[in-house]
Amino acid sequence: MEARMKQERLYDEDVYTVHPEDYRALCERLAGEGYDFPRAISGIDMGYGLRVTLQLTRMKDLAKVTVRTDVPYDNPVVPSVTDLWPGVEWYEREAYDMLGLRFEGHPDLRRILLEDEWALHPLLKRYDTGGYPVPGWEPKPWPDPEPWAPPPPPEPEEAGEADEGGEAS
Amino acid sequence: MSQIPIPEDRHFRPRLLGYDPQKSRPWLERTVYSAYVFVFWLIVIGTYAGVPALFGALGWDSGWGFVLMRTLQVVLLFLLSAVIALLLILLLRKYLGKVQERYGPMHYGPAGGIQTVFDALKLLAKEDFVPAAADVLTFRLAPAITFVASFAMFAVIPFASGWVLADTNVGLIYLIAVSTLSAYGVLLGGVSSGNKWALIGALRAGAQMVSYEIPLALVFLTVAVWSGTLSLGGIVDAQLGLWNFLPLALPFVLYVIASLAELKHIPFDFPEAESELIAGYNVEYSGMSFAFFFLAEFVELFLLPALIVVFFFGGWHGPLFGLEPGSLAAGALESLYFTAKTAVWVWIFLWIRATLPRYRDDQLMEFAWKAMIPLALFGLVLAAYLRLIWR
Amino acid sequence: MSTMSLEPVPGRSDEMIVNMGPQHPATHGVLRVVLGLEGERITRAVPHIGYLHRNHEKIEEARTYPMVIPYTDRMDYVSGTQNELPFVLAVEDMLGIEVPDRAKKIRTMFFELYRLASHLVWMGTAMLDLGAISPFLYTFWDREIILGIVEKTAGARMLPNYYTFGGVRRDVHPDFFKDVADFLDHMERRMVDYEHLVLESPVVHARTIGVGVLSKERAVARGVSGPVLRASGVAYDVRKAFPYDAYPDVEFEIPTSPDGDTYARFWVRFQEMYQSIRILRQLVELTPKTGPYKGKAPARIKPPAGERYRAVENSRGELGVLVVSDGTDKPYRVKHRGAAFSNLQIVPDLFEGAKFSDAIAILASLDPVFGEIDR
Amino acid sequence: MGLLGSDERPRDIVLGTLDDLINMARSRSMWPLTFGIACCAIEMMATWDPKIDADRFGMFFRNTPRQADVMIVSGTVNKKLAKRLRRLYDQMAEPKWVISMGACANQGGPFRQGYSVVEGVDKIVPVDVYIPGCPPRPEALLQALLLLRDKIADRELRYKKPRAIPTDYDVLAEPGKDGRLPVL
């Protein structure tokens, strides 16, 4: 898991970017670490794929953490975390509704804001505001290095500092 | 940019945009309502003194003439019930306005005086809708049952000494029978509407009825035991020295609570429960059918306070200033006393309506079965005991 | 479970499926709940939302940053400027804009004024749901005074579009501080009445105490925030946890109640109104009467690529926004974390097993606003 | 709307006078439907608060569409709500009127270009009075209600040929232009 995880500090949050296969394992680890308050799950259309952003708070010491993972358009499947935090149930449904992200293991994954008959996932960038296809829209190539690739190993003289910073959990 | 005045004290009057606060004109309101009450009083005098006097003078007071006389009296009472409903709806709205720091209806007619006439006319001309899922006959019949049941209570209400349509010696039993009937209209109307909200409202009405009818009947029994008669005129006469609310304090309190429940009045308006059941049992009713439910509700809002006055506050009793009892002037004065006492109780009911939230329906039932019935039984035993040792 | 409504359970003829809403007087808007009723008891409850879905998040991607602010106003339309703040804060963070101290205090004053306005609307409508008519009229009259104060400064009553990047759009009206002080005097007197009408009413006690109990753990796991969470005994308030604007400068408390029932939620909102009055009293004294009301912000708002989540404690709880920027003058993605959206998720938990009348009281105590839930 | 359900002006002097009386009663006893949708609903509630107090003009809310005369569309109508809105309108007993309150109900307002918003409630129900504003002030709603009152009571206005009323939901059911997916 560590090999496919990028960890950074953004403002006051720890941000983990992980491979979709490791997403569930990381969430379980965070749940074990006491992150109990789910703030939101956001789906973002990155142009090359769909990003799931899970934001958590630990009520005990108010530590904040963000978990990101990217999935391709043709197979937007992410494991659901509703059993860990029931409060994300509607957020996962909303992400499914708006972006077509499918959360595996969700107890009741169906549209929440739009009607069931709709075939449109309106927040995808391939649709414009009115829900019409954007002419000439093409998905971007998958980024290289991948989003969860850890940053390249630092210069030897700075290695010590980086290690200290990277130990935060 | 309109500026909102920051009020100096807690009980300020709102300043309306473009409207002079002087426009509320309390003297005009008083005049209008006095006129309404005067009309009410005139009809009462006409019904109970005028018509018999007229027929007596014509010599038609027997046989078919008697039937005609009674018919005319009933027609006049129907008119009276319409006046009562129109007046009480208007009064309720004006009173709610007063409580809520606003004016209430004020623009149509002097001081809003003919607002409810417009409402009635509009309902008369509005489409009377029967839903496809409804049972048409029952649906049509239900408002009539409710209204007739309320209206039939007029038969035994004594407005003054001798001023009663049927001074029967089973008046109390008649009242129990008839007042229960009005709940049937609500029940049938709700069930036959083919609407789930109406059904819930009807079920609540049924559950509520079986809860409050028993303490109500027990209080009736207590009053009968105390007065030694089942006739309403007799009950009033028995209170000549002492009004019943003092010796029968406990049954009196229970009766007020049960009347609120029978009226489907806040805090016990579960069958209608506007914020819960949309409109409850009358959710599918429109136009005139709805108007009849409305009419029945407000006629009962007059009749149940009237019964409180009959049972506990000495009915028409009051100082007669040397007028000969039984004369027209004395009857008119007595009916005025009766109306005034009733008006106080109507006002108390409106006050409750403007102030309180609603209980939950099972709380009323729990209260009725666990507290009111034992207390009513206790009150009955106490009244019987007091009667044995006192009178 | 069917997608649109509850299916009757085979062999259970005593259960009635009732559709409550979207036009129901007690749903505070356009919520639809499909209920399974067994007599008066609710066996199952499935909420349906989205009847006010107005494509906020999509349309905000097609607007420049300043143009997004009026859209945020229309989310939680009862609490006006409170919605603008998380977005404004997030963009300020990304751009590194400094906000003058006076602007922060003015923002906070508006924030708390709208909290009072929102809680007043809540109180009136909640009492209307419980069957009392008059409190609704009293609270709306007090709310009119707040809106009048806001209108004098911002020019609009409900959705003023007043905050901007770096401060507020224009300086406050010269009467502002006096108006607020007068209003607070008035409000303190009225609160005595409201306590009599609501908190001390035996009917309200009978309807709310012990009804709809939400446990502490359940509340946290469900992501519930705001007064609903604090009524369950968790002292989580973004104003204290992650202070923003002038909140570090003022003294206030976080009222919590261990009970978690409907009455506790009523009580906590009442105490919050007292705290709002207290905060506003301090700010009337603390805020300089003259001075800058807006910091230096670039003419064209173009945050660098990146993302920022900021949250505020609005009247309903943690209202957050995740702004993703791609370096252009339009946000790449704006994701709103609705407090009422999260709070409404506990509806099935609390409804099941409750009586129908209780459900109305519970829903009133959650205080949903559908502009923010459906977005 | 005539007395006997026809839109013809009655020639008879008795019926004509009665018709005037009935319409006067209708115009002075307009009961709106309790149907708040969005931001405008709060201002709609504020129209009944002590400051404006539309109850002065004999108007108070009825919760059930059967007993309501006026539907105030107070907010954005999206495609999910549109069917329900039309259904509520159909459930109201004749005669009935519609007030479109605010920019969203008039033409979609700030959300006009969006995928889920109906661009004007007059595509679903016939509207009698439009109120601009976002949201309109309570005073504006009161003025609209009084305009509607005059419209109901006024002979000339009343018997004007009504605008074509959409009777089904085909506006919403259209499959959409170039690839827009069906919304119903």
mmCIF file of N, CA, C and O in Angstrom, chain C residues 133 144 153 204 224 239 255 268 310 336:
data_model
loop_
_atom_site.group_PDB
_atom_site.id
_atom_site.type_symbol
_atom_site.label_atom_id
_atom_site.label_comp_id
_atom_site.label_asym_id
_atom_site.label_seq_id
_atom_site.Cartn_x
_atom_site.Cartn_y
_atom_site.Cartn_z
ATOM 1 N N ILE C 133 -50.034 28.345 16.595
ATOM 2 C CA ILE C 133 -49.990 29.270 15.470
ATOM 3 C C ILE C 133 -49.228 30.538 15.836
ATOM 4 O O ILE C 133 -48.460 31.066 15.052
ATOM 5 N N GLU C 144 -38.154 40.142 10.830
ATOM 6 C CA GLU C 144 -38.261 41.318 9.971
ATOM 7 C C GLU C 144 -37.313 42.422 10.436
ATOM 8 O O GLU C 144 -36.756 43.143 9.619
ATOM 9 N N THR C 153 -27.826 47.969 5.226
ATOM 10 C CA THR C 153 -26.423 47.919 4.843
ATOM 11 C C THR C 153 -26.220 47.262 3.492
ATOM 12 O O THR C 153 -25.566 47.802 2.614
ATOM 13 N N VAL C 204 -45.335 21.225 24.955
ATOM 14 C CA VAL C 204 -44.074 20.962 24.250
ATOM 15 C C VAL C 204 -43.281 19.882 24.986
ATOM 16 O O VAL C 204 -42.714 18.978 24.358
ATOM 17 N N VAL C 224 -23.601 13.933 11.522
ATOM 18 C CA VAL C 224 -24.505 14.993 11.946
ATOM 19 C C VAL C 224 -23.704 16.106 12.609
ATOM 20 O O VAL C 224 -22.718 15.847 13.285
ATOM 21 N N ARG C 239 -16.898 26.968 15.025
ATOM 22 C CA ARG C 239 -16.447 28.281 15.496
ATOM 23 C C ARG C 239 -15.347 28.149 16.539
ATOM 24 O O ARG C 239 -14.472 29.010 16.648
ATOM 25 N N PRO C 255 -23.222 25.404 23.943
ATOM 26 C CA PRO C 255 -24.198 24.680 24.765
ATOM 27 C C PRO C 255 -24.372 23.253 24.265
ATOM 28 O O PRO C 255 -24.534 23.017 23.066
ATOM 29 N N VAL C 268 -31.012 23.358 22.835
ATOM 30 C CA VAL C 268 -29.700 23.805 22.349
ATOM 31 C C VAL C 268 -29.860 24.993 21.417
ATOM 32 O O VAL C 268 -29.107 25.969 21.495
ATOM 33 N N ARG C 310 -12.967 24.548 3.251
ATOM 34 C CA ARG C 310 -13.196 25.393 4.417
ATOM 35 C C ARG C 310 -14.617 25.154 4.907
ATOM 36 O O ARG C 310 -15.519 24.919 4.113
ATOM 37 N N HIS C 336 -20.243 21.406 -2.216
ATOM 38 C CA HIS C 336 -20.766 21.917 -0.949
ATOM 39 C C HIS C 336 -21.032 20.761 -0.016
ATOM 40 O O HIS C 336 -21.659 19.783 -0.389
#
